[in-house]
PDB file of C-alpha atoms in Angstrom:
ATOM      1  CA  MET F  44       9.045 -20.462  50.291  1.00  0.00           C
ATOM      2  CA  ASP F  45       7.076 -17.488  49.110  1.00  0.00           C
ATOM      3  CA  SER F  46      10.110 -15.233  48.981  1.00  0.00           C
ATOM      4  CA  GLY F  47      12.074 -17.838  46.984  1.00  0.00           C
ATOM      5  CA  THR F  48       9.269 -18.323  44.528  1.00  0.00           C
ATOM      6  CA  GLY F  49       8.923 -14.577  44.132  1.00  0.00           C
ATOM      7  CA  ALA F  50      12.659 -14.222  43.483  1.00  0.00           C
ATOM      8  CA  ARG F  51      12.573 -16.916  40.768  1.00  0.00           C
ATOM      9  CA  THR F  52       9.539 -15.303  39.184  1.00  0.00           C
ATOM     10  CA  ASP F  53      11.285 -11.949  39.105  1.00  0.00           C
ATOM     11  CA  GLU F  54      14.371 -13.530  37.508  1.00  0.00           C
ATOM     12  CA  THR F  55      12.254 -15.226  34.835  1.00  0.00           C
ATOM     13  CA  ALA F  56      10.392 -12.031  34.086  1.00  0.00           C
ATOM     14  CA  GLY F  57      13.642 -10.122  33.881  1.00  0.00           C
ATOM     15  CA  THR F  58      15.129 -12.691  31.498  1.00  0.00           C
ATOM     16  CA  ASP F  59      12.125 -13.157  29.194  1.00  0.00           C
ATOM     17  CA  GLY F  60      11.161  -9.497  29.033  1.00  0.00           C
ATOM     18  CA  PRO F  61      14.017  -8.218  26.817  1.00  0.00           C
ATOM     19  CA  GLU F  62      13.907 -11.318  24.570  1.00  0.00           C
ATOM     20  CA  THR F  63      10.173 -11.001  24.023  1.00  0.00           C
ATOM     21  CA  ALA F  64      10.483  -7.306  23.358  1.00  0.00           C
ATOM     22  CA  GLY F  65      13.283  -7.967  20.866  1.00  0.00           C
ATOM     23  CA  VAL F  66      11.249 -10.535  18.953  1.00  0.00           C
ATOM     24  CA  ALA F  67       8.221  -8.240  18.889  1.00  0.00           C
ATOM     25  CA  ALA F  68      10.354  -5.363  17.631  1.00  0.00           C
ATOM     26  CA  ALA F  69      11.847  -7.560  14.879  1.00  0.00           C
ATOM     27  CA  LEU F  70       8.395  -8.738  13.740  1.00  0.00           C
ATOM     28  CA  ALA F  71       7.148  -5.166  13.629  1.00  0.00           C
ATOM     29  CA  SER F  72      10.181  -3.827  11.769  1.00  0.00           C
ATOM     30  CA  PRO F  73       9.629  -2.432   8.247  1.00  0.00           C
ATOM     31  CA  ARG F  74      12.120  -4.894   6.772  1.00  0.00           C
ATOM     32  CA  PHE F  75      10.301  -7.924   8.155  1.00  0.00           C
ATOM     33  CA  LEU F  76       6.888  -6.625   7.070  1.00  0.00           C
ATOM     34  CA  LEU F  77       8.042  -5.814   3.538  1.00  0.00           C
ATOM     35  CA  THR F  78       9.832  -9.148   3.194  1.00  0.00           C
ATOM     36  CA  ALA F  79       6.845 -11.078   4.520  1.00  0.00           C
ATOM     37  CA  PHE F  80       4.505  -9.258   2.133  1.00  0.00           C
ATOM     38  CA  ALA F  81       6.674 -10.172  -0.852  1.00  0.00           C
ATOM     39  CA  ALA F  82       7.090 -13.800   0.218  1.00  0.00           C
ATOM     40  CA  VAL F  83       3.400 -14.317   0.944  1.00  0.00           C
ATOM     41  CA  GLY F  84       2.431 -12.584  -2.284  1.00  0.00           C
ATOM     42  CA  VAL F  85       4.650 -14.813  -4.414  1.00  0.00           C
ATOM     43  CA  ALA F  86       3.365 -17.921  -2.624  1.00  0.00           C
ATOM     44  CA  VAL F  87      -0.264 -16.925  -3.165  1.00  0.00           C
ATOM     45  CA  ILE F  88       0.316 -16.280  -6.878  1.00  0.00           C
ATOM     46  CA  VAL F  89       2.112 -19.597  -7.431  1.00  0.00           C
ATOM     47  CA  LEU F  90      -0.435 -21.630  -5.455  1.00  0.00           C
ATOM     48  CA  GLY F  91      -3.293 -19.862  -7.227  1.00  0.00           C
ATOM     49  CA  ALA F  92      -1.822 -20.685 -10.639  1.00  0.00           C
ATOM     50  CA  LEU F  93      -1.346 -24.334  -9.665  1.00  0.00           C
ATOM     51  CA  LEU F  94      -4.892 -24.569  -8.321  1.00  0.00           C
ATOM     52  CA  TRP F  95      -6.229 -22.991 -11.511  1.00  0.00           C
ATOM     53  CA  ALA F  96      -4.399 -25.591 -13.606  1.00  0.00           C
ATOM     54  CA  LEU F  97      -5.362 -28.559 -11.421  1.00  0.00           C
ATOM     55  CA  LEU F  98      -9.047 -27.709 -11.588  1.00  0.00           C
ATOM     56  CA  SER F  99      -8.779 -27.462 -15.398  1.00  0.00           C
ATOM     57  CA  TRP F 100     -10.699 -24.222 -15.527  1.00  0.00           C
ATOM     58  CA  ASN F 101     -10.960 -22.249 -18.745  1.00  0.00           C
ATOM     59  CA  GLY F 102      -8.501 -19.700 -17.470  1.00  0.00           C
ATOM     60  CA  PRO F 103      -9.496 -16.236 -16.234  1.00  0.00           C
ATOM     61  CA  ASP F 104     -11.337 -15.622 -19.489  1.00  0.00           C
ATOM     62  CA  PRO F 105     -14.904 -16.974 -19.139  1.00  0.00           C
ATOM     63  CA  THR F 106     -16.068 -15.611 -22.488  1.00  0.00           C
ATOM     64  CA  ASP F 107     -13.144 -17.232 -24.299  1.00  0.00           C
ATOM     65  CA  THR F 108     -11.940 -14.041 -25.947  1.00  0.00           C
ATOM     66  CA  ASP F 109      -8.317 -14.891 -25.069  1.00  0.00           C
ATOM     67  CA  GLY F 110      -7.224 -11.253 -24.958  1.00  0.00           C
ATOM     68  CA  PHE F 111      -7.858 -10.254 -21.367  1.00  0.00           C
ATOM     69  CA  GLY F 112      -7.206 -13.757 -20.072  1.00  0.00           C
ATOM     70  CA  ARG F 113      -3.677 -13.671 -21.490  1.00  0.00           C
ATOM     71  CA  TYR F 114      -3.236 -10.154 -20.111  1.00  0.00           C
ATOM     72  CA  LEU F 115      -4.104 -11.393 -16.614  1.00  0.00           C
ATOM     73  CA  GLN F 116      -1.619 -14.240 -16.971  1.00  0.00           C
ATOM     74  CA  VAL F 117       1.129 -11.734 -17.804  1.00  0.00           C
ATOM     75  CA  THR F 118      -0.035  -9.698 -14.805  1.00  0.00           C
ATOM     76  CA  ALA F 119       0.425 -12.711 -12.516  1.00  0.00           C
ATOM     77  CA  VAL F 120       3.902 -13.394 -13.919  1.00  0.00           C
ATOM     78  CA  TRP F 121       4.853  -9.737 -13.464  1.00  0.00           C
ATOM     79  CA  ALA F 122       3.611  -9.700  -9.859  1.00  0.00           C
ATOM     80  CA  ALA F 123       5.489 -12.886  -8.984  1.00  0.00           C
ATOM     81  CA  GLY F 124       8.606 -11.576 -10.707  1.00  0.00           C
ATOM     82  CA  ALA F 125       8.462  -8.300  -8.787  1.00  0.00           C
ATOM     83  CA  GLY F 126       8.200 -10.180  -5.499  1.00  0.00           C
ATOM     84  CA  ILE F 127      11.103 -12.495  -6.339  1.00  0.00           C
ATOM     85  CA  VAL F 128      13.279  -9.595  -7.507  1.00  0.00           C
ATOM     86  CA  GLY F 129      12.488  -7.767  -4.276  1.00  0.00           C
ATOM     87  CA  LEU F 130      13.429 -10.733  -2.094  1.00  0.00           C
ATOM     88  CA  CYS F 131      16.610 -11.575  -3.992  1.00  0.00           C
ATOM     89  CA  GLY F 132      17.679  -7.962  -4.408  1.00  0.00           C
ATOM     90  CA  ALA F 133      17.343  -7.276  -0.693  1.00  0.00           C
ATOM     91  CA  GLN F 134      19.723 -10.150   0.022  1.00  0.00           C
ATOM     92  CA  VAL F 135      22.240  -9.286  -2.699  1.00  0.00           C
ATOM     93  CA  ARG F 136      22.303  -5.559  -1.969  1.00  0.00           C
ATOM     94  CA  ARG F 137      23.796  -5.930   1.522  1.00  0.00           C
ATOM     95  CA  ASP F 138      26.495  -3.333   0.902  1.00  0.00           C
ATOM     96  CA  VAL F 139      24.146  -0.458   0.115  1.00  0.00           C
ATOM     97  CA  GLY F 140      22.754   0.064   3.580  1.00  0.00           C
ATOM     98  CA  GLU F 141      19.520  -0.793   5.335  1.00  0.00           C
ATOM     99  CA  ARG F 142      17.638   2.239   4.055  1.00  0.00           C
ATOM    100  CA  SER F 143      18.373   1.435   0.414  1.00  0.00           C
ATOM    101  CA  ARG F 144      17.340  -2.205   0.905  1.00  0.00           C
ATOM    102  CA  LEU F 145      14.053  -1.124   2.478  1.00  0.00           C
ATOM    103  CA  ALA F 146      13.387   1.198  -0.453  1.00  0.00           C
ATOM    104  CA  TRP F 147      14.118  -1.658  -2.880  1.00  0.00           C
ATOM    105  CA  LEU F 148      11.656  -3.962  -1.097  1.00  0.00           C
ATOM    106  CA  ALA F 149       9.007  -1.242  -0.891  1.00  0.00           C
ATOM    107  CA  TRP F 150       9.163  -0.485  -4.623  1.00  0.00           C
ATOM    108  CA  CYS F 151       8.998  -4.174  -5.517  1.00  0.00           C
ATOM    109  CA  ASP F 152       6.030  -4.705  -3.185  1.00  0.00           C
ATOM    110  CA  LEU F 153       4.306  -1.734  -4.805  1.00  0.00           C
ATOM    111  CA  GLY F 154       4.963  -3.353  -8.177  1.00  0.00           C
ATOM    112  CA  MET F 155       3.161  -6.474  -6.970  1.00  0.00           C
ATOM    113  CA  VAL F 156       0.162  -4.479  -5.742  1.00  0.00           C
ATOM    114  CA  LEU F 157      -0.093  -2.521  -9.011  1.00  0.00           C
ATOM    115  CA  ALA F 158       0.776  -5.473 -11.245  1.00  0.00           C
ATOM    116  CA  LEU F 159      -2.395  -4.949 -13.283  1.00  0.00           C
ATOM    117  CA  LEU F 160      -0.741  -1.748 -14.553  1.00  0.00           C
ATOM    118  CA  TRP F 161       2.390  -3.586 -15.699  1.00  0.00           C
ATOM    119  CA  PRO F 162       2.633  -1.671 -19.026  1.00  0.00           C
ATOM    120  CA  LEU F 163       3.168   1.562 -17.100  1.00  0.00           C
ATOM    121  CA  GLN F 164       5.664  -0.174 -14.831  1.00  0.00           C
ATOM    122  CA  VAL F 165       7.621  -1.366 -17.873  1.00  0.00           C
ATOM    123  CA  LEU F 166       7.815   2.240 -19.040  1.00  0.00           C
ATOM    124  CA  ALA F 167       8.925   3.383 -15.571  1.00  0.00           C
ATOM    125  CA  VAL F 168      11.691   0.752 -15.468  1.00  0.00           C
ATOM    126  CA  ALA F 169      12.892   1.818 -18.920  1.00  0.00           C
ATOM    127  CA  VAL F 170      12.966   5.491 -17.905  1.00  0.00           C
ATOM    128  CA  LEU F 171      14.852   4.635 -14.702  1.00  0.00           C
ATOM    129  CA  PHE F 172      17.426   2.676 -16.688  1.00  0.00           C
ATOM    130  CA  VAL F 173      17.937   5.552 -19.126  1.00  0.00           C
ATOM    131  CA  VAL F 174      18.382   8.059 -16.287  1.00  0.00           C
ATOM    132  CA  ARG F 175      20.809   5.926 -14.294  1.00  0.00           C
ATOM    133  CA  ALA F 176      22.807   4.633 -17.263  1.00  0.00           C
ATOM    134  CA  VAL F 177      24.206   8.042 -18.166  1.00  0.00           C
ATOM    135  CA  GLY F 178      27.738   6.755 -18.667  1.00  0.00           C
ATOM    136  CA  ARG F 179      26.726   3.902 -20.973  1.00  0.00           C
ATOM    137  CA  ALA F 180      26.479   3.784 -24.752  1.00  0.00           C
ATOM    138  CA  ARG F 181      23.882   6.083 -26.235  1.00  0.00           C
ATOM    139  CA  TRP F 182      22.481   3.354 -28.480  1.00  0.00           C
ATOM    140  CA  LEU F 183      21.816   1.137 -25.454  1.00  0.00           C
ATOM    141  CA  ARG F 184      19.863   3.868 -23.711  1.00  0.00           C
ATOM    142  CA  GLY F 185      17.949   4.567 -26.901  1.00  0.00           C
ATOM    143  CA  CYS F 186      17.027   0.895 -27.298  1.00  0.00           C
ATOM    144  CA  ALA F 187      15.835   0.724 -23.688  1.00  0.00           C
ATOM    145  CA  ALA F 188      13.704   3.846 -24.097  1.00  0.00           C
ATOM    146  CA  SER F 189      12.192   2.620 -27.380  1.00  0.00           C
ATOM    147  CA  ALA F 190      11.461  -0.829 -25.959  1.00  0.00           C
ATOM    148  CA  GLY F 191       9.814   0.669 -22.887  1.00  0.00           C
ATOM    149  CA  VAL F 192       7.572   2.974 -24.918  1.00  0.00           C
ATOM    150  CA  CYS F 193       6.565   0.228 -27.374  1.00  0.00           C
ATOM    151  CA  LEU F 194       5.833  -2.362 -24.673  1.00  0.00           C
ATOM    152  CA  ALA F 195       3.861   0.162 -22.612  1.00  0.00           C
ATOM    153  CA  ALA F 196       1.765   1.189 -25.621  1.00  0.00           C
ATOM    154  CA  VAL F 197       1.090  -2.358 -26.807  1.00  0.00           C
ATOM    155  CA  GLY F 198       0.357  -3.613 -23.284  1.00  0.00           C
ATOM    156  CA  SER F 199      -2.045  -0.748 -22.560  1.00  0.00           C
ATOM    157  CA  VAL F 200      -3.998  -1.281 -25.777  1.00  0.00           C
ATOM    158  CA  TRP F 201      -4.037  -5.033 -25.102  1.00  0.00           C
ATOM    159  CA  GLY F 202      -5.451  -4.587 -21.613  1.00  0.00           C
ATOM    160  CA  VAL F 203      -8.113  -2.021 -22.553  1.00  0.00           C
ATOM    161  CA  THR F 204      -9.391  -3.802 -25.659  1.00  0.00           C
ATOM    162  CA  GLY F 205      -9.207  -7.231 -23.998  1.00  0.00           C
ATOM    163  CA  TYR F 206     -11.239  -6.033 -21.042  1.00  0.00           C
ATOM    164  CA  ALA F 207     -13.797  -4.337 -23.294  1.00  0.00           C
ATOM    165  CA  ALA F 208     -14.212  -7.538 -25.312  1.00  0.00           C
ATOM    166  CA  GLU F 209     -15.374  -9.385 -22.188  1.00  0.00           C
ATOM    167  CA  GLN F 210     -18.036  -6.874 -21.198  1.00  0.00           C
ATOM    168  CA  PRO F 211     -21.671  -7.433 -22.192  1.00  0.00           C
ATOM    169  CA  TRP F 212     -22.535  -5.569 -25.367  1.00  0.00           C
ATOM    170  CA  THR F 213     -25.236  -2.905 -25.150  1.00  0.00           C
ATOM    171  CA  SER F 214     -26.746  -0.565 -27.694  1.00  0.00           C
ATOM    172  CA  ASP F 215     -29.204   2.315 -27.345  1.00  0.00           C
ATOM    173  CA  GLY F 216     -30.335   2.273 -30.972  1.00  0.00           C
ATOM    174  CA  PRO F 217     -30.946  -0.130 -33.865  1.00  0.00           C
ATOM    175  CA  ALA F 218     -28.167  -2.686 -33.701  1.00  0.00           C
ATOM    176  CA  ASP F 219     -29.184  -5.521 -35.986  1.00  0.00           C
ATOM    177  CA  ARG F 220     -26.373  -4.876 -38.451  1.00  0.00           C
ATOM    178  CA  ALA F 221     -23.745  -5.087 -35.698  1.00  0.00           C
ATOM    179  CA  VAL F 222     -24.175  -8.858 -35.286  1.00  0.00           C
ATOM    180  CA  VAL F 223     -24.735  -9.781 -38.940  1.00  0.00           C
ATOM    181  CA  GLY F 224     -22.103 -12.130 -40.309  1.00  0.00           C
ATOM    182  CA  THR F 225     -20.610 -15.591 -39.912  1.00  0.00           C
ATOM    183  CA  TRP F 226     -19.681 -16.751 -36.404  1.00  0.00           C
ATOM    184  CA  ASP F 227     -17.405 -19.756 -35.815  1.00  0.00           C
ATOM    185  CA  GLY F 228     -16.950 -21.957 -32.730  1.00  0.00           C
ATOM    186  CA  PRO F 229     -13.944 -23.949 -31.458  1.00  0.00           C
ATOM    187  CA  ALA F 230     -15.377 -27.336 -32.520  1.00  0.00           C
ATOM    188  CA  GLY F 231     -16.346 -26.335 -36.057  1.00  0.00           C
ATOM    189  CA  GLU F 232     -19.854 -25.082 -35.308  1.00  0.00           C
ATOM    190  CA  THR F 233     -21.020 -22.084 -37.332  1.00  0.00           C
ATOM    191  CA  LEU F 234     -23.803 -19.548 -37.121  1.00  0.00           C
ATOM    192  CA  VAL F 235     -24.665 -17.333 -40.082  1.00  0.00           C
ATOM    193  CA  LEU F 236     -26.795 -14.299 -39.220  1.00  0.00           C
ATOM    194  CA  ARG F 237     -28.308 -12.604 -42.271  1.00  0.00           C
ATOM    195  CA  ALA F 238     -29.375  -8.980 -42.500  1.00  0.00           C
ATOM    196  CA  ASP F 239     -32.947 -10.013 -43.354  1.00  0.00           C
ATOM    197  CA  GLY F 240     -33.352 -11.637 -39.914  1.00  0.00           C
ATOM    198  CA  GLY F 241     -32.754 -15.216 -40.970  1.00  0.00           C
ATOM    199  CA  PHE F 242     -30.025 -17.530 -39.688  1.00  0.00           C
ATOM    200  CA  ARG F 243     -28.453 -20.905 -40.399  1.00  0.00           C
ATOM    201  CA  SER F 244     -26.596 -22.902 -37.731  1.00  0.00           C
ATOM    202  CA  THR F 245     -24.387 -25.937 -38.267  1.00  0.00           C
ATOM    203  CA  ALA F 246     -23.105 -28.250 -35.536  1.00  0.00           C
ATOM    204  CA  GLY F 247     -19.411 -29.057 -35.383  1.00  0.00           C
ATOM    205  CA  ALA F 248     -18.193 -32.643 -35.607  1.00  0.00           C
ATOM    206  CA  GLY F 249     -16.132 -32.330 -32.415  1.00  0.00           C
ATOM    207  CA  ALA F 250     -18.647 -30.503 -30.262  1.00  0.00           C
ATOM    208  CA  GLY F 251     -19.160 -32.147 -26.885  1.00  0.00           C
ATOM    209  CA  TYR F 252     -22.384 -30.279 -26.152  1.00  0.00           C
ATOM    210  CA  ASP F 253     -25.786 -29.744 -27.719  1.00  0.00           C
ATOM    211  CA  TRP F 254     -25.513 -27.308 -30.626  1.00  0.00           C
ATOM    212  CA  SER F 255     -28.538 -27.380 -32.888  1.00  0.00           C
ATOM    213  CA  THR F 256     -28.388 -27.510 -36.672  1.00  0.00           C
ATOM    214  CA  GLY F 257     -31.130 -25.735 -38.544  1.00  0.00           C
ATOM    215  CA  GLU F 258     -32.560 -22.478 -39.857  1.00  0.00           C
ATOM    216  CA  GLY F 259     -34.955 -19.867 -38.563  1.00  0.00           C
ATOM    217  CA  ARG F 260     -35.235 -16.260 -37.446  1.00  0.00           C
ATOM    218  CA  TRP F 261     -33.078 -14.345 -35.001  1.00  0.00           C
ATOM    219  CA  ARG F 262     -33.766 -11.284 -32.850  1.00  0.00           C
ATOM    220  CA  LEU F 263     -31.982  -9.147 -30.250  1.00  0.00           C
ATOM    221  CA  THR F 264     -33.569  -8.523 -26.853  1.00  0.00           C
ATOM    222  CA  ASP F 265     -32.592  -7.043 -23.465  1.00  0.00           C
ATOM    223  CA  MET F 266     -30.450  -4.305 -24.953  1.00  0.00           C
ATOM    224  CA  LEU F 267     -29.754  -2.434 -21.686  1.00  0.00           C
ATOM    225  CA  ASP F 268     -28.666  -4.513 -18.713  1.00  0.00           C
ATOM    226  CA  PRO F 269     -26.881  -6.887 -18.345  1.00  0.00           C
ATOM    227  CA  GLY F 270     -26.464  -6.849 -22.122  1.00  0.00           C
ATOM    228  CA  ALA F 271     -27.892  -7.986 -25.421  1.00  0.00           C
ATOM    229  CA  THR F 272     -29.341 -11.473 -25.804  1.00  0.00           C
ATOM    230  CA  LEU F 273     -29.494 -13.051 -29.254  1.00  0.00           C
ATOM    231  CA  THR F 274     -32.540 -15.327 -29.517  1.00  0.00           C
ATOM    232  CA  LEU F 275     -32.611 -17.997 -32.238  1.00  0.00           C
ATOM    233  CA  ASP F 276     -36.114 -19.180 -33.146  1.00  0.00           C
ATOM    234  CA  PHE F 277     -35.784 -22.393 -35.172  1.00  0.00           C
ATOM    235  CA  ALA F 278     -38.241 -23.044 -37.992  1.00  0.00           C
ATOM    236  CA  ALA F 279     -38.563 -26.655 -36.837  1.00  0.00           C
ATOM    237  CA  GLY F 280     -39.512 -25.522 -33.344  1.00  0.00           C
ATOM    238  CA  GLY F 281     -37.599 -24.569 -30.239  1.00  0.00           C
ATOM    239  CA  SER F 282     -35.268 -21.692 -29.544  1.00  0.00           C
ATOM    240  CA  ASP F 283     -31.833 -20.952 -28.148  1.00  0.00           C
ATOM    241  CA  GLU F 284     -30.312 -17.883 -26.507  1.00  0.00           C
ATOM    242  CA  LEU F 285     -26.802 -16.498 -26.778  1.00  0.00           C
ATOM    243  CA  VAL F 286     -25.304 -13.615 -24.787  1.00  0.00           C
ATOM    244  CA  VAL F 287     -23.473 -10.985 -26.843  1.00  0.00           C
ATOM    245  CA  TYR F 288     -20.122  -9.781 -25.463  1.00  0.00           C
ATOM    246  CA  GLY F 289     -17.894  -6.939 -26.607  1.00  0.00           C
ATOM    247  CA  ALA F 290     -18.370  -3.435 -25.182  1.00  0.00           C
ATOM    248  CA  LEU F 291     -16.821  -1.696 -28.192  1.00  0.00           C
ATOM    249  CA  SER F 292     -18.408  -3.969 -30.805  1.00  0.00           C
ATOM    250  CA  PRO F 293     -19.873  -7.494 -30.746  1.00  0.00           C
ATOM    251  CA  SER F 294     -16.977  -9.954 -30.649  1.00  0.00           C
ATOM    252  CA  THR F 295     -18.318 -13.054 -28.864  1.00  0.00           C
ATOM    253  CA  LEU F 296     -21.581 -14.998 -28.807  1.00  0.00           C
ATOM    254  CA  CYS F 297     -21.732 -17.002 -25.589  1.00  0.00           C
ATOM    255  CA  GLN F 298     -23.959 -20.029 -25.047  1.00  0.00           C
ATOM    256  CA  PRO F 299     -24.413 -19.746 -21.253  1.00  0.00           C
ATOM    257  CA  LEU F 300     -23.403 -22.639 -19.042  1.00  0.00           C
ATOM    258  CA  ALA F 301     -23.533 -20.750 -15.748  1.00  0.00           C
ATOM    259  CA  GLU F 302     -23.241 -17.148 -14.664  1.00  0.00           C
ATOM    260  CA  GLU F 303     -20.446 -15.491 -16.684  1.00  0.00           C
ATOM    261  CA  TRP F 304     -19.341 -18.861 -18.116  1.00  0.00           C
ATOM    262  CA  CYS F 305     -19.912 -20.245 -21.587  1.00  0.00           C
ATOM    263  CA  ARG F 306     -20.635 -23.729 -22.851  1.00  0.00           C
ATOM    264  CA  THR F 307     -19.162 -22.536 -26.100  1.00  0.00           C
ATOM    265  CA  SER F 308     -18.169 -19.195 -27.615  1.00  0.00           C
ATOM    266  CA  LEU F 309     -18.505 -18.124 -31.222  1.00  0.00           C
ATOM    267  CA  HIS F 310     -16.282 -15.477 -32.788  1.00  0.00           C
ATOM    268  CA  ARG F 311     -16.170 -13.660 -36.092  1.00  0.00           C
TER     269      ARG F 311
END
């Protein structure tokens, strides 16, 4: 009995060993890893976008400046597109050899990882097209080069200025004049800051939150970290505080709802 059992055990081990080793080798192969990375990346981006929409959040732009929030949305689309192009291209390009398909997947996966730098990737794609399309019409290559340069420049400026607009504003010197002017909110509320230190606020008809109407004096405090706070002292009593955003120059007055989120945002 023991010898028979031992023989069957040896046969099973001999049969399962190569199969198990083959599966392990396939799972550890570069092609499988690159394909899995692209597929998982696309799935995470799509599910994240759906979750964001279902929860009705205010997008990835808590200070409501629109600029950087839209830039991040384009970044997500670019990352998902790079993953899909990598997956589809690896299947279509079956006649170019395994090495070329692996290179295609690797570049597309790198595009997903560096999606935040999509303006530079647009320029790289345009340059690659111009180099490889030597036999094509000169005007087509010129259009591709011009489009790549323009999109890269516009996208880079968009990303830098949009990000700066969402950073708390700080100033080392007198900064009263920087916030003087008329600020408007999404529901029709207004805040007029005068150079003499007075202000007038008006509530909007469609505002779904408490925005006071009145006049008084304003002052800037906490100018270093995390940023400037605009304090409104109403003549009738009471006060309100707004956080000033815009690293390059004040662009948003945020009425805080929670950390880094605004109940409303006023813009000039």
